Coordinates of C-alpha atoms and ligand atoms in Angstrom, one line a residue:
Chain A
M966 CA 79.1 261.7 82.0
H967 CA 79.5 262.7 85.5
V968 CA 79.8 259.2 87.1
E969 CA 81.2 260.7 90.5
P970 CA 77.6 260.2 92.4
F971 CA 77.0 256.9 91.2
T972 CA 79.9 255.5 93.8
D973 CA 77.3 256.6 96.5
R974 CA 74.5 253.6 96.1
N975 CA 72.4 254.9 99.4
V976 CA 69.1 256.3 97.9
S977 CA 68.8 260.1 99.6
E978 CA 68.1 263.6 97.9
H979 CA 72.1 264.3 97.3
S980 CA 72.6 261.2 95.5
A981 CA 71.9 260.1 91.9
Y982 CA 69.7 257.8 92.7
Y983 CA 66.0 258.4 93.2
Y984 CA 63.0 256.7 93.6
V985 CA 60.8 256.7 90.5
D986 CA 57.5 258.4 91.2
I987 CA 55.0 256.0 91.1
E988 CA 51.5 257.0 91.4
N989 CA 48.8 254.3 93.5
Y990 CA 46.8 252.3 91.2
P991 CA 43.5 253.4 90.4
V992 CA 40.7 251.6 92.3
T993 CA 37.8 252.9 91.2
G994 CA 36.3 252.9 87.2
W995 CA 35.8 256.7 87.4
D996 CA 39.9 257.0 88.5
K997 CA 40.8 254.1 86.2
F998 CA 38.6 256.2 83.2
K999 CA 40.2 259.6 84.1
Q1000 CA 44.1 257.8 84.1
V1001 CA 43.1 256.5 80.7
V1002 CA 41.5 260.2 79.7
K1003 CA 45.1 262.0 81.1
R1004 CA 47.1 259.5 79.6
S1005 CA 45.5 259.9 76.0
L1006 CA 45.2 263.4 76.2
K1007 CA 48.6 264.5 77.2
G1008 CA 50.2 264.0 74.3
E1009 CA 52.6 261.2 75.6
L1010 CA 52.3 258.9 72.2
F1011 CA 53.3 262.0 70.3
V1012 CA 56.2 262.3 72.7
G1013 CA 57.5 258.8 71.3
L1014 CA 56.4 259.3 67.9
W1015 CA 58.5 262.5 68.0
V1016 CA 61.3 260.8 69.4
V1017 CA 61.6 258.0 66.8
M1018 CA 60.9 260.5 64.1
R1019 CA 64.2 262.9 65.6
E1020 CA 66.5 259.3 65.7
M1021 CA 65.4 258.7 62.1
I1022 CA 66.2 262.0 61.2
K1023 CA 69.3 262.9 62.7
F1024 CA 70.3 259.1 61.1
D1025 CA 73.0 258.6 64.0
I1026 CA 73.7 254.9 63.2
H1027 CA 75.2 252.7 65.8
T1028 CA 75.4 249.4 64.0
V1029 CA 78.7 247.7 63.7
K1030 CA 79.0 245.8 60.6
Y1031 CA 80.3 242.9 63.0
P1032 CA 82.5 240.5 60.3
L1033 CA 83.6 243.2 58.5
E1034 CA 84.2 246.1 61.5
K1035 CA 84.8 245.2 64.9
L1036 CA 85.1 247.3 67.9
P1037 CA 88.3 247.9 69.9
I1038 CA 88.5 245.8 72.9
G1039 CA 90.2 246.5 76.1
P1040 CA 94.0 245.9 76.5
R1041 CA 93.4 244.4 79.6
Y1042 CA 91.0 242.1 77.7
R1043 CA 91.6 238.1 78.1
A1044 CA 91.4 236.1 75.2
V1045 CA 93.4 233.6 73.4
H1046 CA 97.1 233.1 74.9
K1047 CA 100.7 234.4 73.2
L1048 CA 103.8 233.4 73.8
L1049 CA 106.2 236.6 73.6
R1050 CA 109.9 236.7 72.4
L1051 CA 112.7 238.7 73.7
W1052 CA 113.1 241.9 71.7
E1053 CA 116.9 241.9 71.6
S1054 CA 117.7 238.3 70.9
G1055 CA 114.4 237.0 69.5
F1056 CA 115.1 234.2 71.9
E1057 CA 111.6 232.9 73.4
R1058 CA 111.1 234.6 76.7
C1059 CA 109.8 231.4 78.4
I1060 CA 112.1 229.8 80.9
G1061 CA 110.5 226.3 81.4
C1062 CA 109.8 227.5 84.9
G1063 CA 106.4 225.5 84.8
L1064 CA 104.6 228.2 87.5
C1065 CA 101.9 228.7 84.9
E1066 CA 101.4 225.2 84.3
K1067 CA 101.4 224.6 88.0
I1068 CA 98.6 227.5 88.8
C1069 CA 96.6 226.9 85.9
I1070 CA 93.1 226.1 87.8
S1071 CA 91.7 224.2 84.8
D1072 CA 94.7 222.3 84.7
C1073 CA 94.7 223.1 80.9
I1074 CA 98.4 223.9 80.5
R1075 CA 100.8 221.3 79.3
M1076 CA 104.4 221.7 78.6
D1077 CA 107.5 219.8 78.1
T1078 CA 111.3 220.9 78.8
R1079 CA 114.8 219.4 78.1
I1080 CA 118.3 220.7 78.7
D1081 CA 119.5 221.7 75.8
E1082 CA 123.1 221.6 74.4
N1083 CA 124.3 224.9 76.1
S1084 CA 122.7 223.2 79.1
R1085 CA 120.0 225.5 78.8
K1086 CA 116.1 224.8 79.5
E1087 CA 114.4 224.4 76.1
V1088 CA 110.7 224.5 76.2
T1089 CA 109.7 221.9 73.5
E1090 CA 106.0 221.4 73.9
Y1091 CA 103.7 224.0 75.3
S1092 CA 99.8 223.5 74.7
I1093 CA 96.6 225.1 76.4
N1094 CA 93.4 223.1 75.6
L1095 CA 90.9 226.4 75.1
G1096 CA 88.1 223.7 75.3
R1097 CA 88.9 223.9 79.3
C1098 CA 90.7 226.9 79.8
I1099 CA 88.4 229.3 81.8
F1100 CA 90.8 232.6 80.8
C1101 CA 91.1 233.9 84.4
G1102 CA 94.8 235.2 83.0
Y1103 CA 96.6 233.4 86.5
C1104 CA 98.9 232.2 83.8
A1105 CA 99.9 235.7 82.7
E1106 CA 99.9 236.5 86.2
V1107 CA 102.3 234.1 87.4
C1108 CA 105.0 234.1 84.6
P1109 CA 107.9 235.8 85.6
E1110 CA 109.2 236.5 82.3
L1111 CA 106.0 237.8 80.9
A1112 CA 106.2 235.1 78.3
I1113 CA 102.7 233.7 78.4
V1114 CA 100.5 236.6 77.9
H1115 CA 96.7 237.2 76.6
G1116 CA 96.1 238.4 73.0
G1117 CA 93.1 240.0 71.7
R1118 CA 92.0 237.0 69.4
Y1119 CA 88.3 236.4 70.7
E1120 CA 87.1 234.5 67.7
N1121 CA 88.1 231.2 68.5
A1122 CA 84.9 229.2 67.8
S1123 CA 85.9 225.3 66.5
E1124 CA 84.5 222.3 65.7
Q1125 CA 85.8 220.8 68.7
R1126 CA 85.1 221.1 72.2
A1127 CA 89.1 220.3 73.1
H1128 CA 90.5 222.8 70.6
F1129 CA 94.2 223.1 71.4
V1130 CA 96.7 226.1 70.9
I1131 CA 100.3 224.5 70.2
K1132 CA 103.2 226.5 70.7
D1133 CA 103.6 227.3 66.9
D1134 CA 100.3 229.0 67.4
M1135 CA 100.9 231.1 69.8
L1136 CA 104.4 232.2 69.5
T1137 CA 105.4 235.4 67.9
P1138 CA 107.0 234.7 64.2
L1139 CA 110.4 235.7 64.1
D1140 CA 109.9 237.7 60.8
F1141 CA 106.6 239.4 62.9
L1142 CA 109.6 240.3 65.8
T1143 CA 111.6 242.2 63.5
A1144 CA 109.3 243.7 61.6
G1145 CA 108.8 245.3 64.9
Q1146 CA 105.2 243.8 65.2
Q1147 CA 105.5 242.2 68.7
E1148 CA 103.6 244.5 70.8
E1149 CA 104.1 244.4 74.6
Y1150 CA 101.6 242.8 76.7
P1151 CA 99.6 245.9 78.6
G1152 CA 97.2 243.4 80.4
F1153 CA 97.0 241.3 83.2
G1154 CA 100.1 240.8 85.1
A1155 CA 102.1 243.2 82.7
I1156 CA 104.1 245.6 84.4
T1157 CA 101.8 248.9 84.7
P1158 CA 103.2 252.0 83.1
H1159 CA 105.4 254.4 84.6
E1160 CA 106.6 251.3 87.1
D1161 CA 110.5 252.8 87.2
E1162 CA 109.0 256.0 88.8
R1163 CA 107.1 254.1 91.8
V1164 CA 110.0 251.8 92.2
S1165 CA 112.1 253.1 95.1
K1166 CA 115.5 251.9 96.0
T1167 CA 116.0 249.3 98.5
P1168 CA 117.9 251.3 101.2
L1169 CA 121.4 249.7 101.9
A1170 CA 123.1 252.2 103.7
Y1171 CA 121.4 251.8 107.4
Chain B
M1250 CA 28.9 241.1 28.9
D1251 CA 31.6 241.4 26.3
V1252 CA 34.5 240.2 25.5
A1253 CA 36.6 243.2 26.3
F1254 CA 35.1 243.8 29.4
I1255 CA 36.3 240.1 30.8
I1256 CA 39.6 240.5 29.6
E1257 CA 39.5 244.2 31.0
T1258 CA 38.8 242.6 34.4
I1259 CA 41.1 239.7 34.2
V1260 CA 43.6 241.9 33.1
K1261 CA 43.1 244.4 36.3
I1262 CA 42.9 241.5 38.7
V1263 CA 46.2 240.1 37.5
V1264 CA 47.5 243.7 37.9
I1265 CA 46.3 244.1 41.4
L1266 CA 47.7 240.8 42.3
L1267 CA 51.2 241.4 41.0
V1268 CA 51.6 244.9 42.1
F1269 CA 50.5 244.3 45.7
S1270 CA 51.9 240.9 46.1
A1271 CA 54.8 242.8 45.5
L1272 CA 53.9 246.0 47.5
A1273 CA 53.7 243.3 49.9
G1274 CA 57.2 242.3 50.1
F1275 CA 59.0 245.6 49.5
G1276 CA 56.2 246.7 53.0
T1277 CA 58.6 243.9 54.8
Y1278 CA 61.8 245.7 53.3
F1279 CA 60.4 248.9 54.2
E1280 CA 59.3 248.1 57.5
R1281 CA 62.7 246.9 58.5
K1282 CA 64.5 249.6 57.1
V1283 CA 62.2 252.0 59.0
L1284 CA 62.3 250.2 62.0
A1285 CA 65.9 250.0 61.6
F1286 CA 66.5 253.7 61.2
M1287 CA 64.4 254.5 64.1
Q1288 CA 66.2 252.5 66.3
R1289 CA 69.6 253.7 65.2
R1290 CA 70.2 250.7 63.0
L1291 CA 70.8 250.0 59.8
G1292 CA 68.3 247.1 58.6
P1293 CA 69.3 244.6 55.9
M1294 CA 72.3 245.6 54.1
H1295 CA 74.1 242.7 52.6
V1296 CA 71.8 241.5 49.7
G1297 CA 71.9 243.9 46.9
P1298 CA 72.6 247.8 47.0
Y1299 CA 71.0 248.7 50.6
G1300 CA 69.7 245.4 51.1
L1301 CA 67.1 246.0 48.4
L1302 CA 67.3 242.3 47.3
Q1303 CA 66.5 241.2 50.9
V1304 CA 63.0 241.0 49.3
A1305 CA 64.0 238.2 46.5
A1306 CA 66.2 236.4 49.1
D1307 CA 63.2 236.2 51.4
G1308 CA 60.9 235.2 48.8
I1309 CA 62.9 232.5 47.5
K1310 CA 64.0 231.2 50.9
L1311 CA 59.9 231.2 51.5
F1312 CA 59.2 229.3 48.1
T1313 CA 61.8 226.5 48.4
K1314 CA 61.5 225.6 52.3
E1315 CA 59.9 222.8 53.1
D1316 CA 56.4 222.5 53.7
I1317 CA 55.8 221.4 57.2
I1318 CA 52.5 220.1 58.1
P1319 CA 52.9 219.2 62.0
Q1320 CA 51.6 216.2 63.7
N1321 CA 48.1 216.4 65.3
V1322 CA 47.2 219.3 63.2
V1323 CA 43.5 219.3 61.7
K1324 CA 45.1 218.9 58.0
P1325 CA 42.6 220.4 55.4
I1326 CA 41.8 223.7 57.9
F1327 CA 45.3 224.0 58.4
K1328 CA 46.2 224.0 54.8
L1329 CA 43.6 226.0 54.0
A1330 CA 43.7 228.9 56.7
P1331 CA 46.4 231.1 55.4
V1332 CA 44.7 231.2 51.8
I1333 CA 41.9 232.8 53.5
T1334 CA 44.0 235.4 54.6
A1335 CA 45.6 235.9 51.7
A1336 CA 42.7 236.0 49.5
T1337 CA 40.3 237.7 51.7
A1338 CA 42.9 240.5 51.9
F1339 CA 43.0 240.6 47.8
M1340 CA 39.1 240.2 47.3
A1341 CA 38.6 243.1 48.9
A1342 CA 40.5 245.2 47.0
A1343 CA 37.9 244.5 44.2
A1344 CA 36.2 247.6 45.1
I1345 CA 39.1 250.0 45.7
P1346 CA 39.7 252.4 43.1
F1347 CA 43.4 253.3 43.0
W1348 CA 43.3 255.5 40.6
P1349 CA 41.2 257.9 38.9
E1350 CA 39.8 256.5 35.4
F1351 CA 42.2 257.4 32.7
T1352 CA 42.1 256.7 28.9
V1353 CA 44.7 255.0 26.9
F1354 CA 44.5 254.9 23.4
G1355 CA 41.0 256.1 23.1
Y1356 CA 39.9 253.4 25.7
T1357 CA 38.8 254.6 29.3
V1358 CA 40.2 252.6 31.8
H1359 CA 38.3 252.6 35.3
P1360 CA 41.1 251.1 37.6
I1361 CA 38.7 249.3 39.6
V1362 CA 37.7 245.9 39.4
S1363 CA 34.2 246.6 39.9
D1364 CA 32.2 249.5 40.9
I1365 CA 29.7 247.8 43.0
N1366 CA 26.8 250.4 44.6
V1367 CA 27.8 248.6 48.2
G1368 CA 31.6 249.3 47.8
I1369 CA 32.9 249.8 51.4
L1370 CA 30.4 247.6 52.9
Y1371 CA 31.6 244.7 50.3
V1372 CA 35.6 245.4 51.4
M1373 CA 34.6 245.5 55.3
A1374 CA 32.8 242.3 54.9
V1375 CA 35.2 240.8 53.0
M1376 CA 38.3 242.3 55.2
A1377 CA 36.0 240.7 58.4
I1378 CA 36.1 237.2 56.7
G1379 CA 39.8 237.5 56.9
L1380 CA 39.4 236.4 60.6
Y1381 CA 39.1 233.1 59.7
G1382 CA 42.3 233.0 58.6
P1383 CA 44.0 233.6 61.9
L1384 CA 40.9 231.6 63.9
L1385 CA 40.9 228.4 61.9
G1386 CA 45.1 228.2 61.6
G1387 CA 45.4 228.8 65.1
M1388 CA 42.9 226.4 65.9
A1389 CA 43.9 223.6 63.8
S1390 CA 47.8 224.2 64.9
A1391 CA 47.6 222.1 67.8
N1392 CA 49.5 224.4 69.6
K1393 CA 48.6 226.2 73.0
F1394 CA 50.2 229.8 71.5
S1395 CA 48.2 229.4 68.4
L1396 CA 45.1 228.4 70.4
I1397 CA 45.6 231.6 72.3
S1398 CA 46.4 233.5 69.0
A1399 CA 43.2 232.4 67.4
A1400 CA 41.0 233.3 70.6
R1401 CA 42.4 237.0 70.6
S1402 CA 41.9 237.2 66.8
A1403 CA 38.1 236.4 67.1
A1404 CA 37.8 238.7 70.1
V1405 CA 39.7 241.7 68.7
F1406 CA 38.5 241.5 65.0
I1407 CA 34.8 240.9 66.1
S1408 CA 34.9 243.9 68.5
Y1409 CA 36.5 246.2 66.2
E1410 CA 34.3 245.4 63.2
V1411 CA 31.8 246.8 65.6
I1412 CA 33.9 250.4 65.9
T1413 CA 34.8 250.4 61.9
G1414 CA 31.4 249.7 61.4
L1415 CA 29.8 252.6 63.3
A1416 CA 32.8 255.1 62.5
L1417 CA 31.7 254.9 59.1
L1418 CA 28.1 254.9 59.4
A1419 CA 28.3 259.2 60.1
P1420 CA 30.4 259.8 57.1
L1421 CA 28.3 257.3 54.7
M1422 CA 25.3 259.3 56.2
M1423 CA 26.7 262.1 54.8
V1424 CA 27.6 261.3 51.6
G1425 CA 24.7 258.7 50.9
S1426 CA 26.4 256.4 49.2
L1427 CA 28.2 253.1 49.7
S1428 CA 30.4 253.5 46.3
L1429 CA 33.8 254.5 47.0
I1430 CA 33.8 256.4 44.0
D1431 CA 31.1 258.2 45.0
I1432 CA 32.5 259.0 48.3
N1433 CA 35.6 260.5 46.6
N1434 CA 33.6 262.4 44.4
Y1435 CA 31.5 264.1 47.2
Q1436 CA 35.3 265.4 48.6
S1437 CA 36.6 266.3 45.2
A1438 CA 36.0 269.8 45.2
G1439 CA 39.2 270.2 47.4
I1440 CA 41.2 270.0 50.5
T1441 CA 38.4 271.8 52.5
H1442 CA 35.7 269.2 51.7
W1443 CA 37.8 266.0 53.3
I1444 CA 35.4 264.2 55.4
A1445 CA 38.0 264.1 57.6
W1446 CA 37.4 268.0 58.5
S1447 CA 33.6 267.4 59.1
Q1448 CA 33.7 264.2 60.9
P1449 CA 37.4 264.0 62.7
V1450 CA 36.4 261.6 65.4
A1451 CA 34.9 259.2 63.1
F1452 CA 38.3 259.5 61.3
I1453 CA 40.3 259.3 64.3
L1454 CA 38.1 255.8 65.4
F1455 CA 38.3 254.4 62.3
W1456 CA 42.3 254.7 62.6
I1457 CA 42.3 253.4 65.8
A1458 CA 40.1 250.4 64.5
A1459 CA 42.4 249.9 61.2
F1460 CA 45.3 249.2 63.4
A1461 CA 43.3 246.0 65.4
E1462 CA 42.2 244.8 62.0
T1463 CA 45.3 244.5 60.6
G1464 CA 46.7 243.7 63.7
R1465 CA 49.7 246.1 64.1
T1466 CA 51.7 247.4 66.7
P1467 CA 49.4 248.7 69.7
F1468 CA 47.0 246.2 69.0
H1469 CA 49.5 243.6 67.9
L1470 CA 48.4 240.8 70.3
V1471 CA 47.1 238.4 67.8
A1472 CA 50.6 237.3 67.2
N1473 CA 53.0 238.9 69.9
D1474 CA 56.3 237.6 69.3
H1475 CA 57.0 238.3 73.1
E1476 CA 54.2 236.5 74.6
I1477 CA 52.7 234.2 72.2
I1478 CA 55.4 233.3 69.8
D1479 CA 54.1 234.0 66.7
G1480 CA 50.7 233.2 67.4
F1481 CA 48.3 231.3 64.6
G1482 CA 51.9 231.4 62.7
T1483 CA 53.9 229.4 65.1
E1484 CA 53.2 225.9 63.3
Y1485 CA 53.6 227.9 59.7
S1486 CA 56.2 227.6 57.4
G1487 CA 57.6 228.2 54.1
M1488 CA 54.9 229.8 51.5
R1489 CA 52.3 229.1 54.0
W1490 CA 53.3 231.7 56.0
G1491 CA 54.0 233.6 53.9
L1492 CA 50.8 233.6 52.7
F1493 CA 49.6 235.1 56.0
F1494 CA 52.4 237.8 55.6
I1495 CA 51.1 239.1 51.9
G1496 CA 47.8 239.0 53.2
E1497 CA 48.6 241.2 56.5
Y1498 CA 50.8 243.5 54.2
A1499 CA 48.3 243.6 51.6
N1500 CA 46.1 244.3 54.1
M1501 CA 47.9 247.2 55.5
F1502 CA 47.7 249.0 51.9
F1503 CA 44.4 248.3 51.4
I1504 CA 42.8 249.6 54.4
S1505 CA 45.6 252.7 53.8
F1506 CA 43.5 253.0 50.7
V1507 CA 40.5 252.9 52.2
M1508 CA 41.3 255.5 54.9
A1509 CA 42.5 257.8 52.3
I1510 CA 39.9 257.6 50.0
I1511 CA 37.4 257.9 52.7
F1512 CA 38.4 260.8 54.8
L1513 CA 41.1 262.1 53.0
G1514 CA 39.9 263.1 50.0
G1515 CA 41.1 260.1 47.5
Y1516 CA 41.9 261.4 44.3
G1517 CA 40.4 264.1 44.5
D1518 CA 39.0 265.8 41.2
G1519 CA 40.8 262.7 38.9
S1520 CA 43.7 264.9 37.8
I1521 CA 47.0 263.0 37.8
A1522 CA 47.9 265.6 40.7
G1523 CA 45.0 264.0 42.7
A1524 CA 46.4 260.5 41.8
F1525 CA 49.9 261.2 43.1
Q1526 CA 48.3 262.9 45.9
L1527 CA 46.1 259.7 47.0
L1528 CA 49.6 257.5 46.8
M1529 CA 50.9 260.2 48.9
K1530 CA 48.2 259.5 51.6
V1531 CA 48.6 255.8 50.9
A1532 CA 52.2 255.8 51.5
F1533 CA 51.4 258.2 54.6
F1534 CA 49.3 255.8 56.6
F1535 CA 51.4 252.9 55.8
F1536 CA 54.4 254.5 56.9
F1537 CA 52.2 255.1 60.2
F1538 CA 52.2 251.5 60.8
L1539 CA 55.4 251.5 60.8
W1540 CA 56.1 254.6 63.1
T1541 CA 53.7 253.1 65.6
R1542 CA 55.5 249.9 65.6
A1543 CA 58.5 251.7 66.5
A1544 CA 57.0 254.1 69.1
W1545 CA 54.4 252.6 71.2
P1546 CA 54.4 249.5 73.4
D1547 CA 51.6 246.9 72.9
I1548 CA 48.5 246.8 75.2
R1549 CA 47.2 243.7 76.9
P1550 CA 44.2 242.3 75.4
D1551 CA 41.7 243.1 78.3
Q1552 CA 42.8 246.7 77.8
L1553 CA 42.0 246.3 74.1
M1554 CA 38.6 245.2 74.8
W1555 CA 37.9 247.6 77.6
L1556 CA 39.2 250.4 75.1
C1557 CA 36.9 249.0 72.2
W1558 CA 33.4 248.4 74.2
K1559 CA 33.6 251.1 76.7
V1560 CA 35.5 254.2 74.9
L1561 CA 35.5 254.2 71.2
M1562 CA 31.8 252.2 70.8
P1563 CA 30.0 255.1 72.8
I1564 CA 32.1 257.4 71.2
A1565 CA 31.3 256.3 67.8
V1566 CA 27.6 255.8 68.9
L1567 CA 27.3 259.2 70.3
N1568 CA 29.1 260.2 66.8
V1569 CA 26.4 258.7 65.3
V1570 CA 23.3 260.2 66.7
I1571 CA 25.1 264.0 66.2
T1572 CA 25.9 263.4 62.8
G1573 CA 22.3 262.1 62.3
A1574 CA 20.7 264.8 64.4
V1575 CA 22.7 267.4 62.4
I1576 CA 21.7 266.1 59.2
L1577 CA 17.9 266.2 60.1
F1578 CA 18.1 269.5 61.2
K1579 CA 19.7 271.0 58.1
L1580 CA 17.3 269.1 56.2
K1581 CA 14.2 270.4 58.5
G1582 CA 16.1 274.2 58.2
G1583 CA 16.6 273.5 54.3
M1584 CA 12.7 272.7 53.9
Ligands
SF4_3083 S1 94.0 231.7 81.7 FE1 93.5 230.4 83.5 S2 92.5 228.2 82.5 FE2 93.8 229.5 81.0 S3 95.4 228.5 80.8 FE3 95.6 230.3 82.0 S4 95.8 229.6 84.0 FE4 94.8 228.0 82.7
SF4_3084 S1 105.5 230.7 83.9 FE1 106.4 231.8 81.8 S2 108.2 231.1 82.1 FE2 107.5 230.0 83.1 S3 106.8 228.2 82.1 FE3 104.7 229.2 82.2 S4 105.3 230.6 80.4 FE4 107.3 229.9 80.7

């Protein structure tokens, strides 16, 4: 479909928008009668019959049998969150900086951290209250490590209003990672493709 | 009146009841499928192969659903109304020949419950009594939408009785009999003798009125889902609602039979081919009911009344007058 004219939202003869040609309503009885005769005998009714018959014969069915088949969703769709792992080592990407918890506008991320034996910060708890989350995507956008991202799982109906996803649910399982199944998140907050080509080096030698 | 006659009649009645109850069920299935295909959907798919058993599922649901009698309804009338609709629909079938007479084991069967000499008058009269189903059901329901629907049904059915009556008058004057078998035999010489050719105006008028009589889509305002919920059916549940439904679909089949017999030659000369032609014609009329439902919008009640009294009725009267004049002229010329 050619979409360009639709960017011009002013109605003019050049744009794709035009006023529908609406005739004046008939006033007198005779005019009304003429209108009815015109509409009845013009064959418009048969055009309608033909259109539906044509569709039936073409049999171009658009039904998606939903639980059995699903429509693809956009890569930037913001559904239930995922926590990713580093590709090489399998360590968790989250460094426990707390930015996501801080930025979350509905205050639904709860996390706990500690300093482990190697003096590294370790995330012990990480949960998102999906009953409050508005799926704004700020957490994914703010995360410096691309650790918390949005996944594609949108079927999150549950018996409880306050439905939590906890860290174990969100984190990529290790075997999943080693099988190469963790996909890099292309959506909100992720690095856009071909970013390398667009980065210009900081000029140092003045 | 011998015993064989009584047994034969009872068997015929039972067969008609069973066949058309089942057909009414499958009618809903066909309707959903046809509408779905016309709207690029699949329709029922999950119960049975291609959703064929959906009818059974619906039946089980309707039979086992709780029969709710709401507060404030007029109980006896509320309970009676669906029975009126279903019963009158099937009673009308008594004078309709569904098949030419045939012989099994040397016994000639007339596939018509009773060939009364006022056949078509009886059919139309009993179908007209069907009005009391929606009317009483709607008035007894203690629901405003049902009440609107009842008022509309009274207005529509009574108005369109006039059209069916006047439209039928002209062909009946030509045939000179009210029996559907006589009307059929009048056209038995073949397709060129169909009354639809000599009475095209009456045919179209009757067809239009049939939509109003059965409450099908362009004239569906008796139970228009998008303005008055389900009209007279709003307060009904379970099998009582199902009876309304069976009545509506049975009516569609019967009026299709009537149209095919009066205007399109019926079963012709009574051969098997003619009988199958009758079924094809009925199937076409039934399909057309579904077809228009997919294609055409509903019209407003006032437009419907306007159409009835200011357009169709004058045309019907003119048709009767002209037919009468022509017949008179022919008689004079013949003398
Ligand atoms: S998507 Fe928005 S609301 Fe949901 S956890 Fe992230 S920041 Fe909070
Ligand atoms: S912003 Fe990213 S790295 Fe920081 S705590 Fe949240 S998930 Fe972990």
